[in-house]
Amino acid sequence: MFYTRYIQSNPHWQFVAAYYDTASGLRADKRPGYQQMLRDCREGKIDFIIVKSLSRFGLDTLETIRQIRALKEMGIGIYIEMGDINI
């Protein structure tokens, strides 16, 4: 997996996990991989998220904005590769 190797190749980063869902869904509660990532964020295991594109992070615009704001309040950064966006 590209991102796993990418993160592990940086000596300043610690790889936690690759989170993914096999089926897409608009609702975050129907995405177990996404939910596990959020739990790990709340437990302090993650301080930075790298995602390929915003659409991989979430499909529902309002839900995505809400989650990004919640993650920022926890001090968690997000990098969206497509678009070179660092939130």
PDB file of N, CA, C and O in Angstrom, chain B, residues numbered from 101:
ATOM      1  N   MET B 101       0.848  -1.175   0.000  1.00  0.00           N
ATOM      2  CA  MET B 101       0.000   0.000   0.000  1.00  0.00           C
ATOM      3  C   MET B 101       0.900   1.246   0.000  1.00  0.00           C
ATOM      4  O   MET B 101       1.810   1.361   0.821  1.00  0.00           O
ATOM      5  N   PHE B 102       0.645   2.146  -0.900  1.00  0.00           N
ATOM      6  CA  PHE B 102       1.493   3.315  -1.100  1.00  0.00           C
ATOM      7  C   PHE B 102       1.633   4.157   0.168  1.00  0.00           C
ATOM      8  O   PHE B 102       2.750   4.484   0.568  1.00  0.00           O
ATOM      9  N   TYR B 103       0.525   4.510   0.798  1.00  0.00           N
ATOM     10  CA  TYR B 103       0.588   5.412   1.950  1.00  0.00           C
ATOM     11  C   TYR B 103       1.267   4.761   3.152  1.00  0.00           C
ATOM     12  O   TYR B 103       1.947   5.437   3.924  1.00  0.00           O
ATOM     13  N   THR B 104       1.087   3.477   3.309  1.00  0.00           N
ATOM     14  CA  THR B 104       1.772   2.776   4.399  1.00  0.00           C
ATOM     15  C   THR B 104       3.284   2.920   4.231  1.00  0.00           C
ATOM     16  O   THR B 104       3.985   3.301   5.168  1.00  0.00           O
ATOM     17  N   ARG B 105       3.780   2.614   3.039  1.00  0.00           N
ATOM     18  CA  ARG B 105       5.223   2.741   2.780  1.00  0.00           C
ATOM     19  C   ARG B 105       5.674   4.198   2.876  1.00  0.00           C
ATOM     20  O   ARG B 105       6.745   4.488   3.409  1.00  0.00           O
ATOM     21  N   TYR B 106       4.862   5.100   2.364  1.00  0.00           N
ATOM     22  CA  TYR B 106       5.185   6.526   2.378  1.00  0.00           C
ATOM     23  C   TYR B 106       5.380   7.029   3.813  1.00  0.00           C
ATOM     24  O   TYR B 106       6.355   7.721   4.105  1.00  0.00           O
ATOM     25  N   ILE B 107       4.460   6.681   4.692  1.00  0.00           N
ATOM     26  CA  ILE B 107       4.532   7.118   6.086  1.00  0.00           C
ATOM     27  C   ILE B 107       5.687   6.428   6.805  1.00  0.00           C
ATOM     28  O   ILE B 107       6.439   7.072   7.537  1.00  0.00           O
ATOM     29  N   GLN B 108       5.828   5.135   6.601  1.00  0.00           N
ATOM     30  CA  GLN B 108       6.880   4.391   7.287  1.00  0.00           C
ATOM     31  C   GLN B 108       8.272   4.802   6.823  1.00  0.00           C
ATOM     32  O   GLN B 108       9.244   4.587   7.547  1.00  0.00           O
ATOM     33  N   SER B 109       8.392   5.387   5.635  1.00  0.00           N
ATOM     34  CA  SER B 109       9.700   5.792   5.138  1.00  0.00           C
ATOM     35  C   SER B 109      10.176   7.110   5.759  1.00  0.00           C
ATOM     36  O   SER B 109      11.341   7.475   5.608  1.00  0.00           O
ATOM     37  N   ASN B 110       9.292   7.820   6.452  1.00  0.00           N
ATOM     38  CA  ASN B 110       9.659   9.082   7.077  1.00  0.00           C
ATOM     39  C   ASN B 110      10.052   8.812   8.535  1.00  0.00           C
ATOM     40  O   ASN B 110       9.206   8.404   9.331  1.00  0.00           O
ATOM     41  N   PRO B 111      11.308   9.032   8.891  1.00  0.00           N
ATOM     42  CA  PRO B 111      11.744   8.714  10.264  1.00  0.00           C
ATOM     43  C   PRO B 111      11.108   9.602  11.336  1.00  0.00           C
ATOM     44  O   PRO B 111      11.203   9.287  12.522  1.00  0.00           O
ATOM     45  N   HIS B 112      10.471  10.690  10.949  1.00  0.00           N
ATOM     46  CA  HIS B 112       9.846  11.596  11.911  1.00  0.00           C
ATOM     47  C   HIS B 112       8.372  11.265  12.151  1.00  0.00           C
ATOM     48  O   HIS B 112       7.723  11.880  12.997  1.00  0.00           O
ATOM     49  N   TRP B 113       7.857  10.305  11.414  1.00  0.00           N
ATOM     50  CA  TRP B 113       6.450   9.919  11.549  1.00  0.00           C
ATOM     51  C   TRP B 113       6.343   8.517  12.121  1.00  0.00           C
ATOM     52  O   TRP B 113       7.244   7.692  11.967  1.00  0.00           O
ATOM     53  N   GLN B 114       5.227   8.266  12.781  1.00  0.00           N
ATOM     54  CA  GLN B 114       4.936   6.923  13.276  1.00  0.00           C
ATOM     55  C   GLN B 114       3.640   6.454  12.625  1.00  0.00           C
ATOM     56  O   GLN B 114       2.601   7.100  12.759  1.00  0.00           O
ATOM     57  N   PHE B 115       3.706   5.347  11.933  1.00  0.00           N
ATOM     58  CA  PHE B 115       2.533   4.792  11.269  1.00  0.00           C
ATOM     59  C   PHE B 115       1.610   4.158  12.302  1.00  0.00           C
ATOM     60  O   PHE B 115       2.055   3.352  13.119  1.00  0.00           O
ATOM     61  N   VAL B 116       0.331   4.514  12.272  1.00  0.00           N
ATOM     62  CA  VAL B 116      -0.650   3.917  13.186  1.00  0.00           C
ATOM     63  C   VAL B 116      -1.429   2.829  12.458  1.00  0.00           C
ATOM     64  O   VAL B 116      -1.435   1.678  12.895  1.00  0.00           O
ATOM     65  N   ALA B 117      -2.082   3.176  11.360  1.00  0.00           N
ATOM     66  CA  ALA B 117      -2.873   2.205  10.600  1.00  0.00           C
ATOM     67  C   ALA B 117      -3.323   2.834   9.292  1.00  0.00           C
ATOM     68  O   ALA B 117      -3.319   4.054   9.130  1.00  0.00           O
ATOM     69  N   ALA B 118      -3.708   1.972   8.368  1.00  0.00           N
ATOM     70  CA  ALA B 118      -4.375   2.421   7.145  1.00  0.00           C
ATOM     71  C   ALA B 118      -5.863   2.141   7.357  1.00  0.00           C
ATOM     72  O   ALA B 118      -6.249   1.009   7.646  1.00  0.00           O
ATOM     73  N   TYR B 119      -6.672   3.146   7.217  1.00  0.00           N
ATOM     74  CA  TYR B 119      -8.105   3.014   7.454  1.00  0.00           C
ATOM     75  C   TYR B 119      -8.820   3.063   6.112  1.00  0.00           C
ATOM     76  O   TYR B 119      -8.562   3.948   5.296  1.00  0.00           O
ATOM     77  N   TYR B 120      -9.703   2.128   5.890  1.00  0.00           N
ATOM     78  CA  TYR B 120     -10.452   2.103   4.638  1.00  0.00           C
ATOM     79  C   TYR B 120     -11.754   1.355   4.827  1.00  0.00           C
ATOM     80  O   TYR B 120     -11.926   0.590   5.775  1.00  0.00           O
ATOM     81  N   ASP B 121     -12.657   1.593   3.913  1.00  0.00           N
ATOM     82  CA  ASP B 121     -13.940   0.899   3.894  1.00  0.00           C
ATOM     83  C   ASP B 121     -14.095   0.251   2.525  1.00  0.00           C
ATOM     84  O   ASP B 121     -13.731   0.839   1.507  1.00  0.00           O
ATOM     85  N   THR B 122     -14.636  -0.959   2.505  1.00  0.00           N
ATOM     86  CA  THR B 122     -14.749  -1.679   1.247  1.00  0.00           C
ATOM     87  C   THR B 122     -15.923  -1.198   0.405  1.00  0.00           C
ATOM     88  O   THR B 122     -15.902  -1.343  -0.818  1.00  0.00           O
ATOM     89  N   ALA B 123     -16.923  -0.641   1.021  1.00  0.00           N
ATOM     90  CA  ALA B 123     -18.062  -0.101   0.289  1.00  0.00           C
ATOM     91  C   ALA B 123     -18.191   1.379   0.633  1.00  0.00           C
ATOM     92  O   ALA B 123     -17.958   1.789   1.770  1.00  0.00           O
ATOM     93  N   SER B 124     -18.560   2.159  -0.353  1.00  0.00           N
ATOM     94  CA  SER B 124     -18.712   3.585  -0.075  1.00  0.00           C
ATOM     95  C   SER B 124     -20.083   3.840   0.528  1.00  0.00           C
ATOM     96  O   SER B 124     -21.014   3.054   0.354  1.00  0.00           O
ATOM     97  N   GLY B 125     -20.184   4.925   1.221  1.00  0.00           N
ATOM     98  CA  GLY B 125     -21.451   5.306   1.818  1.00  0.00           C
ATOM     99  C   GLY B 125     -21.420   6.763   2.196  1.00  0.00           C
ATOM    100  O   GLY B 125     -20.376   7.310   2.548  1.00  0.00           O
ATOM    101  N   LEU B 126     -22.569   7.381   2.120  1.00  0.00           N
ATOM    102  CA  LEU B 126     -22.647   8.786   2.485  1.00  0.00           C
ATOM    103  C   LEU B 126     -22.532   8.978   3.987  1.00  0.00           C
ATOM    104  O   LEU B 126     -21.932   9.947   4.454  1.00  0.00           O
ATOM    105  N   ARG B 127     -23.101   8.064   4.730  1.00  0.00           N
ATOM    106  CA  ARG B 127     -23.153   8.229   6.175  1.00  0.00           C
ATOM    107  C   ARG B 127     -21.912   7.651   6.833  1.00  0.00           C
ATOM    108  O   ARG B 127     -21.531   6.507   6.584  1.00  0.00           O
ATOM    109  N   ALA B 128     -21.292   8.461   7.674  1.00  0.00           N
ATOM    110  CA  ALA B 128     -20.068   8.044   8.361  1.00  0.00           C
ATOM    111  C   ALA B 128     -20.309   6.837   9.260  1.00  0.00           C
ATOM    112  O   ALA B 128     -19.413   6.015   9.450  1.00  0.00           O
ATOM    113  N   ASP B 129     -21.526   6.725   9.818  1.00  0.00           N
ATOM    114  CA  ASP B 129     -21.793   5.601  10.725  1.00  0.00           C
ATOM    115  C   ASP B 129     -21.878   4.268   9.982  1.00  0.00           C
ATOM    116  O   ASP B 129     -21.918   3.215  10.618  1.00  0.00           O
ATOM    117  N   LYS B 130     -21.904   4.296   8.671  1.00  0.00           N
ATOM    118  CA  LYS B 130     -21.926   3.071   7.862  1.00  0.00           C
ATOM    119  C   LYS B 130     -20.533   2.721   7.349  1.00  0.00           C
ATOM    120  O   LYS B 130     -20.387   1.848   6.492  1.00  0.00           O
ATOM    121  N   ARG B 131     -19.504   3.400   7.870  1.00  0.00           N
ATOM    122  CA  ARG B 131     -18.120   3.202   7.433  1.00  0.00           C
ATOM    123  C   ARG B 131     -17.264   2.794   8.629  1.00  0.00           C
ATOM    124  O   ARG B 131     -16.743   3.659   9.334  1.00  0.00           O
ATOM    125  N   PRO B 132     -17.108   1.482   8.870  1.00  0.00           N
ATOM    126  CA  PRO B 132     -16.372   1.028  10.062  1.00  0.00           C
ATOM    127  C   PRO B 132     -14.911   1.460  10.088  1.00  0.00           C
ATOM    128  O   PRO B 132     -14.394   1.766  11.163  1.00  0.00           O
ATOM    129  N   GLY B 133     -14.232   1.495   8.956  1.00  0.00           N
ATOM    130  CA  GLY B 133     -12.844   1.949   8.932  1.00  0.00           C
ATOM    131  C   GLY B 133     -12.729   3.404   9.337  1.00  0.00           C
ATOM    132  O   GLY B 133     -11.833   3.778  10.093  1.00  0.00           O
ATOM    133  N   TYR B 134     -13.626   4.212   8.840  1.00  0.00           N
ATOM    134  CA  TYR B 134     -13.667   5.636   9.174  1.00  0.00           C
ATOM    135  C   TYR B 134     -13.957   5.827  10.658  1.00  0.00           C
ATOM    136  O   TYR B 134     -13.337   6.663  11.315  1.00  0.00           O
ATOM    137  N   GLN B 135     -14.893   5.055  11.180  1.00  0.00           N
ATOM    138  CA  GLN B 135     -15.235   5.140  12.597  1.00  0.00           C
ATOM    139  C   GLN B 135     -14.056   4.738  13.482  1.00  0.00           C
ATOM    140  O   GLN B 135     -13.829   5.342  14.531  1.00  0.00           O
ATOM    141  N   GLN B 136     -13.300   3.710  13.054  1.00  0.00           N
ATOM    142  CA  GLN B 136     -12.125   3.303  13.828  1.00  0.00           C
ATOM    143  C   GLN B 136     -11.078   4.407  13.833  1.00  0.00           C
ATOM    144  O   GLN B 136     -10.439   4.655  14.856  1.00  0.00           O
ATOM    145  N   MET B 137     -10.902   5.073  12.692  1.00  0.00           N
ATOM    146  CA  MET B 137      -9.962   6.183  12.623  1.00  0.00           C
ATOM    147  C   MET B 137     -10.367   7.291  13.589  1.00  0.00           C
ATOM    148  O   MET B 137      -9.519   7.841  14.292  1.00  0.00           O
ATOM    149  N   LEU B 138     -11.640   7.618  13.629  1.00  0.00           N
ATOM    150  CA  LEU B 138     -12.119   8.656  14.548  1.00  0.00           C
ATOM    151  C   LEU B 138     -11.918   8.246  15.999  1.00  0.00           C
ATOM    152  O   LEU B 138     -11.553   9.083  16.824  1.00  0.00           O
ATOM    153  N   ARG B 139     -12.148   6.978  16.331  1.00  0.00           N
ATOM    154  CA  ARG B 139     -11.900   6.494  17.695  1.00  0.00           C
ATOM    155  C   ARG B 139     -10.420   6.640  18.046  1.00  0.00           C
ATOM    156  O   ARG B 139     -10.068   7.092  19.135  1.00  0.00           O
ATOM    157  N   ASP B 140      -9.565   6.251  17.110  1.00  0.00           N
ATOM    158  CA  ASP B 140      -8.129   6.360  17.360  1.00  0.00           C
ATOM    159  C   ASP B 140      -7.704   7.819  17.527  1.00  0.00           C
ATOM    160  O   ASP B 140      -6.799   8.119  18.305  1.00  0.00           O
ATOM    161  N   CYS B 141      -8.348   8.715  16.806  1.00  0.00           N
ATOM    162  CA  CYS B 141      -8.072  10.147  16.980  1.00  0.00           C
ATOM    163  C   CYS B 141      -8.469  10.594  18.377  1.00  0.00           C
ATOM    164  O   CYS B 141      -7.701  11.279  19.053  1.00  0.00           O
ATOM    165  N   ARG B 142      -9.662  10.212  18.814  1.00  0.00           N
ATOM    166  CA  ARG B 142     -10.131  10.604  20.147  1.00  0.00           C
ATOM    167  C   ARG B 142      -9.263  10.018  21.249  1.00  0.00           C
ATOM    168  O   ARG B 142      -9.119  10.618  22.314  1.00  0.00           O
ATOM    169  N   GLU B 143      -8.680   8.841  20.998  1.00  0.00           N
ATOM    170  CA  GLU B 143      -7.813   8.186  21.990  1.00  0.00           C
ATOM    171  C   GLU B 143      -6.382   8.724  21.953  1.00  0.00           C
ATOM    172  O   GLU B 143      -5.527   8.260  22.706  1.00  0.00           O
ATOM    173  N   GLY B 144      -6.117   9.695  21.086  1.00  0.00           N
ATOM    174  CA  GLY B 144      -4.798  10.312  21.030  1.00  0.00           C
ATOM    175  C   GLY B 144      -3.752   9.518  20.269  1.00  0.00           C
ATOM    176  O   GLY B 144      -2.560   9.799  20.394  1.00  0.00           O
ATOM    177  N   LYS B 145      -4.167   8.538  19.487  1.00  0.00           N
ATOM    178  CA  LYS B 145      -3.232   7.716  18.726  1.00  0.00           C
ATOM    179  C   LYS B 145      -2.775   8.392  17.438  1.00  0.00           C
ATOM    180  O   LYS B 145      -1.753   8.020  16.862  1.00  0.00           O
ATOM    181  N   ILE B 146      -3.535   9.384  16.990  1.00  0.00           N
ATOM    182  CA  ILE B 146      -3.275  10.033  15.704  1.00  0.00           C
ATOM    183  C   ILE B 146      -3.190  11.536  15.917  1.00  0.00           C
ATOM    184  O   ILE B 146      -3.998  12.117  16.642  1.00  0.00           O
ATOM    185  N   ASP B 147      -2.203  12.164  15.277  1.00  0.00           N
ATOM    186  CA  ASP B 147      -2.149  13.627  15.308  1.00  0.00           C
ATOM    187  C   ASP B 147      -2.098  14.234  13.903  1.00  0.00           C
ATOM    188  O   ASP B 147      -2.097  15.455  13.743  1.00  0.00           O
ATOM    189  N   PHE B 148      -2.055  13.358  12.882  1.00  0.00           N
ATOM    190  CA  PHE B 148      -2.027  13.841  11.504  1.00  0.00           C
ATOM    191  C   PHE B 148      -2.604  12.764  10.594  1.00  0.00           C
ATOM    192  O   PHE B 148      -2.271  11.586  10.727  1.00  0.00           O
ATOM    193  N   ILE B 149      -3.461  13.168   9.678  1.00  0.00           N
ATOM    194  CA  ILE B 149      -4.108  12.248   8.740  1.00  0.00           C
ATOM    195  C   ILE B 149      -3.695  12.626   7.329  1.00  0.00           C
ATOM    196  O   ILE B 149      -3.728  13.799   6.956  1.00  0.00           O
ATOM    197  N   ILE B 150      -3.304  11.626   6.545  1.00  0.00           N
ATOM    198  CA  ILE B 150      -3.008  11.828   5.129  1.00  0.00           C
ATOM    199  C   ILE B 150      -4.078  11.094   4.341  1.00  0.00           C
ATOM    200  O   ILE B 150      -4.320   9.906   4.553  1.00  0.00           O
ATOM    201  N   VAL B 151      -4.714  11.815   3.435  1.00  0.00           N
ATOM    202  CA  VAL B 151      -5.778  11.224   2.626  1.00  0.00           C
ATOM    203  C   VAL B 151      -5.545  11.597   1.170  1.00  0.00           C
ATOM    204  O   VAL B 151      -5.087  12.699   0.866  1.00  0.00           O
ATOM    205  N   LYS B 152      -5.863  10.670   0.271  1.00  0.00           N
ATOM    206  CA  LYS B 152      -5.625  10.894  -1.154  1.00  0.00           C
ATOM    207  C   LYS B 152      -6.448  12.055  -1.689  1.00  0.00           C
ATOM    208  O   LYS B 152      -5.915  12.945  -2.352  1.00  0.00           O
ATOM    209  N   SER B 153      -7.741  12.047  -1.405  1.00  0.00           N
ATOM    210  CA  SER B 153      -8.619  13.115  -1.903  1.00  0.00           C
ATOM    211  C   SER B 153      -9.713  13.379  -0.887  1.00  0.00           C
ATOM    212  O   SER B 153     -10.021  12.530  -0.051  1.00  0.00           O
ATOM    213  N   LEU B 154     -10.290  14.550  -0.967  1.00  0.00           N
ATOM    214  CA  LEU B 154     -11.358  14.916  -0.040  1.00  0.00           C
ATOM    215  C   LEU B 154     -12.532  13.953  -0.167  1.00  0.00           C
ATOM    216  O   LEU B 154     -13.181  13.641   0.830  1.00  0.00           O
ATOM    217  N   SER B 155     -12.814  13.477  -1.379  1.00  0.00           N
ATOM    218  CA  SER B 155     -13.928  12.546  -1.564  1.00  0.00           C
ATOM    219  C   SER B 155     -13.672  11.209  -0.869  1.00  0.00           C
ATOM    220  O   SER B 155     -14.620  10.490  -0.555  1.00  0.00           O
ATOM    221  N   ARG B 156     -12.400  10.865  -0.624  1.00  0.00           N
ATOM    222  CA  ARG B 156     -12.094   9.643   0.127  1.00  0.00           C
ATOM    223  C   ARG B 156     -12.334   9.847   1.620  1.00  0.00           C
ATOM    224  O   ARG B 156     -12.583   8.891   2.355  1.00  0.00           O
ATOM    225  N   PHE B 157     -12.257  11.074   2.047  1.00  0.00           N
ATOM    226  CA  PHE B 157     -12.475  11.388   3.455  1.00  0.00           C
ATOM    227  C   PHE B 157     -13.964  11.379   3.779  1.00  0.00           C
ATOM    228  O   PHE B 157     -14.369  10.874   4.826  1.00  0.00           O
ATOM    229  N   GLY B 158     -14.771  11.929   2.896  1.00  0.00           N
ATOM    230  CA  GLY B 158     -16.209  11.945   3.112  1.00  0.00           C
ATOM    231  C   GLY B 158     -16.948  12.407   1.878  1.00  0.00           C
ATOM    232  O   GLY B 158     -16.440  13.220   1.106  1.00  0.00           O
ATOM    233  N   LEU B 159     -18.146  11.889   1.692  1.00  0.00           N
ATOM    234  CA  LEU B 159     -18.949  12.248   0.531  1.00  0.00           C
ATOM    235  C   LEU B 159     -20.020  13.281   0.860  1.00  0.00           C
ATOM    236  O   LEU B 159     -20.442  14.041  -0.011  1.00  0.00           O
ATOM    237  N   ASP B 160     -20.451  13.309   2.087  1.00  0.00           N
ATOM    238  CA  ASP B 160     -21.453  14.279   2.517  1.00  0.00           C
ATOM    239  C   ASP B 160     -20.723  15.546   2.950  1.00  0.00           C
ATOM    240  O   ASP B 160     -19.964  15.531   3.919  1.00  0.00           O
ATOM    241  N   THR B 161     -20.951  16.626   2.239  1.00  0.00           N
ATOM    242  CA  THR B 161     -20.203  17.868   2.467  1.00  0.00           C
ATOM    243  C   THR B 161     -20.342  18.375   3.893  1.00  0.00           C
ATOM    244  O   THR B 161     -19.340  18.693   4.533  1.00  0.00           O
ATOM    245  N   LEU B 162     -21.558  18.455   4.398  1.00  0.00           N
ATOM    246  CA  LEU B 162     -21.756  18.975   5.757  1.00  0.00           C
ATOM    247  C   LEU B 162     -21.110  18.077   6.809  1.00  0.00           C
ATOM    248  O   LEU B 162     -20.502  18.564   7.763  1.00  0.00           O
ATOM    249  N   GLU B 163     -21.244  16.768   6.630  1.00  0.00           N
ATOM    250  CA  GLU B 163     -20.632  15.830   7.572  1.00  0.00           C
ATOM    251  C   GLU B 163     -19.111  15.937   7.520  1.00  0.00           C
ATOM    252  O   GLU B 163     -18.448  15.878   8.556  1.00  0.00           O
ATOM    253  N   THR B 164     -18.561  16.093   6.329  1.00  0.00           N
ATOM    254  CA  THR B 164     -17.114  16.220   6.182  1.00  0.00           C
ATOM    255  C   THR B 164     -16.600  17.476   6.871  1.00  0.00           C
ATOM    256  O   THR B 164     -15.595  17.430   7.580  1.00  0.00           O
ATOM    257  N   ILE B 165     -17.278  18.585   6.669  1.00  0.00           N
ATOM    258  CA  ILE B 165     -16.882  19.835   7.325  1.00  0.00           C
ATOM    259  C   ILE B 165     -16.965  19.694   8.840  1.00  0.00           C
ATOM    260  O   ILE B 165     -16.072  20.140   9.560  1.00  0.00           O
ATOM    261  N   ARG B 166     -18.033  19.074   9.317  1.00  0.00           N
ATOM    262  CA  ARG B 166     -18.199  18.872  10.756  1.00  0.00           C
ATOM    263  C   ARG B 166     -17.063  18.019  11.325  1.00  0.00           C
ATOM    264  O   ARG B 166     -16.522  18.334  12.384  1.00  0.00           O
ATOM    265  N   GLN B 167     -16.703  16.946  10.626  1.00  0.00           N
ATOM    266  CA  GLN B 167     -15.642  16.069  11.110  1.00  0.00           C
ATOM    267  C   GLN B 167     -14.279  16.754  11.062  1.00  0.00           C
ATOM    268  O   GLN B 167     -13.467  16.591  11.972  1.00  0.00           O
ATOM    269  N   ILE B 168     -14.028  17.522   9.997  1.00  0.00           N
ATOM    270  CA  ILE B 168     -12.754  18.243   9.904  1.00  0.00           C
ATOM    271  C   ILE B 168     -12.638  19.243  11.050  1.00  0.00           C
ATOM    272  O   ILE B 168     -11.572  19.373  11.652  1.00  0.00           O
ATOM    273  N   ARG B 169     -13.701  19.935  11.351  1.00  0.00           N
ATOM    274  CA  ARG B 169     -13.683  20.888  12.468  1.00  0.00           C
ATOM    275  C   ARG B 169     -13.435  20.177  13.794  1.00  0.00           C
ATOM    276  O   ARG B 169     -12.668  20.662  14.626  1.00  0.00           O
ATOM    277  N   ALA B 170     -14.075  19.041  13.989  1.00  0.00           N
ATOM    278  CA  ALA B 170     -13.886  18.276  15.227  1.00  0.00           C
ATOM    279  C   ALA B 170     -12.438  17.799  15.343  1.00  0.00           C
ATOM    280  O   ALA B 170     -11.844  17.862  16.419  1.00  0.00           O
ATOM    281  N   LEU B 171     -11.876  17.323  14.236  1.00  0.00           N
ATOM    282  CA  LEU B 171     -10.483  16.877  14.257  1.00  0.00           C
ATOM    283  C   LEU B 171      -9.540  18.039  14.548  1.00  0.00           C
ATOM    284  O   LEU B 171      -8.579  17.882  15.301  1.00  0.00           O
ATOM    285  N   LYS B 172      -9.804  19.197  13.962  1.00  0.00           N
ATOM    286  CA  LYS B 172      -8.971  20.372  14.218  1.00  0.00           C
ATOM    287  C   LYS B 172      -9.053  20.779  15.690  1.00  0.00           C
ATOM    288  O   LYS B 172      -8.047  21.184  16.272  1.00  0.00           O
ATOM    289  N   GLU B 173     -10.226  20.678  16.295  1.00  0.00           N
ATOM    290  CA  GLU B 173     -10.377  20.997  17.716  1.00  0.00           C
ATOM    291  C   GLU B 173      -9.549  20.056  18.586  1.00  0.00           C
ATOM    292  O   GLU B 173      -9.119  20.430  19.677  1.00  0.00           O
ATOM    293  N   MET B 174      -9.325  18.827  18.101  1.00  0.00           N
ATOM    294  CA  MET B 174      -8.494  17.860  18.823  1.00  0.00           C
ATOM    295  C   MET B 174      -7.013  18.066  18.507  1.00  0.00           C
ATOM    296  O   MET B 174      -6.160  17.356  19.040  1.00  0.00           O
ATOM    297  N   GLY B 175      -6.707  19.033  17.643  1.00  0.00           N
ATOM    298  CA  GLY B 175      -5.318  19.299  17.279  1.00  0.00           C
ATOM    299  C   GLY B 175      -4.775  18.370  16.214  1.00  0.00           C
ATOM    300  O   GLY B 175      -3.560  18.212  16.089  1.00  0.00           O
ATOM    301  N   ILE B 176      -5.653  17.756  15.450  1.00  0.00           N
ATOM    302  CA  ILE B 176      -5.251  16.792  14.425  1.00  0.00           C
ATOM    303  C   ILE B 176      -5.216  17.481  13.062  1.00  0.00           C
ATOM    304  O   ILE B 176      -6.207  18.065  12.623  1.00  0.00           O
ATOM    305  N   GLY B 177      -4.065  17.404  12.403  1.00  0.00           N
ATOM    306  CA  GLY B 177      -3.913  17.974  11.075  1.00  0.00           C
ATOM    307  C   GLY B 177      -4.369  16.994  10.004  1.00  0.00           C
ATOM    308  O   GLY B 177      -4.383  15.782  10.221  1.00  0.00           O
ATOM    309  N   ILE B 178      -4.736  17.523   8.860  1.00  0.00           N
ATOM    310  CA  ILE B 178      -5.178  16.703   7.739  1.00  0.00           C
ATOM    311  C   ILE B 178      -4.481  17.204   6.477  1.00  0.00           C
ATOM    312  O   ILE B 178      -4.490  18.399   6.183  1.00  0.00           O
ATOM    313  N   TYR B 179      -3.882  16.284   5.743  1.00  0.00           N
ATOM    314  CA  TYR B 179      -3.288  16.617   4.459  1.00  0.00           C
ATOM    315  C   TYR B 179      -4.042  15.872   3.370  1.00  0.00           C
ATOM    316  O   TYR B 179      -4.157  14.647   3.415  1.00  0.00           O
ATOM    317  N   ILE B 180      -4.555  16.611   2.390  1.00  0.00           N
ATOM    318  CA  ILE B 180      -5.290  16.031   1.261  1.00  0.00           C
ATOM    319  C   ILE B 180      -4.370  16.155   0.057  1.00  0.00           C
ATOM    320  O   ILE B 180      -4.111  17.248  -0.447  1.00  0.00           O
ATOM    321  N   GLU B 181      -3.877  14.985  -0.393  1.00  0.00           N
ATOM    322  CA  GLU B 181      -2.867  14.966  -1.444  1.00  0.00           C
ATOM    323  C   GLU B 181      -3.359  15.623  -2.739  1.00  0.00           C
ATOM    324  O   GLU B 181      -2.683  16.501  -3.275  1.00  0.00           O
ATOM    325  N   MET B 182      -4.507  15.215  -3.239  1.00  0.00           N
ATOM    326  CA  MET B 182      -5.028  15.811  -4.469  1.00  0.00           C
ATOM    327  C   MET B 182      -5.517  17.216  -4.122  1.00  0.00           C
ATOM    328  O   MET B 182      -6.523  17.387  -3.434  1.00  0.00           O
ATOM    329  N   GLY B 183      -4.810  18.184  -4.597  1.00  0.00           N
ATOM    330  CA  GLY B 183      -5.106  19.567  -4.266  1.00  0.00           C
ATOM    331  C   GLY B 183      -4.045  20.173  -3.373  1.00  0.00           C
ATOM    332  O   GLY B 183      -4.015  21.387  -3.173  1.00  0.00           O
ATOM    333  N   ASP B 184      -3.165  19.327  -2.830  1.00  0.00           N
ATOM    334  CA  ASP B 184      -2.091  19.778  -1.953  1.00  0.00           C
ATOM    335  C   ASP B 184      -2.639  20.692  -0.850  1.00  0.00           C
ATOM    336  O   ASP B 184      -2.160  21.807  -0.650  1.00  0.00           O
ATOM    337  N   ILE B 185      -3.650  20.192  -0.148  1.00  0.00           N
ATOM    338  CA  ILE B 185      -4.339  20.965   0.889  1.00  0.00           C
ATOM    339  C   ILE B 185      -3.882  20.471   2.257  1.00  0.00           C
ATOM    340  O   ILE B 185      -3.976  19.284   2.568  1.00  0.00           O
ATOM    341  N   ASN B 186      -3.393  21.390   3.056  1.00  0.00           N
ATOM    342  CA  ASN B 186      -2.948  21.064   4.405  1.00  0.00           C
ATOM    343  C   ASN B 186      -3.837  21.831   5.372  1.00  0.00           C
ATOM    344  O   ASN B 186      -3.743  23.054   5.475  1.00  0.00           O
ATOM    345  N   ILE B 187      -4.694  21.113   6.074  1.00  0.00           N
ATOM    346  CA  ILE B 187      -5.677  21.732   6.967  1.00  0.00           C
ATOM    347  C   ILE B 187      -5.177  21.645   8.399  1.00  0.00           C
ATOM    348  O   ILE B 187      -5.853  22.108   9.318  1.00  0.00           O
TER     349      ILE B 187
END
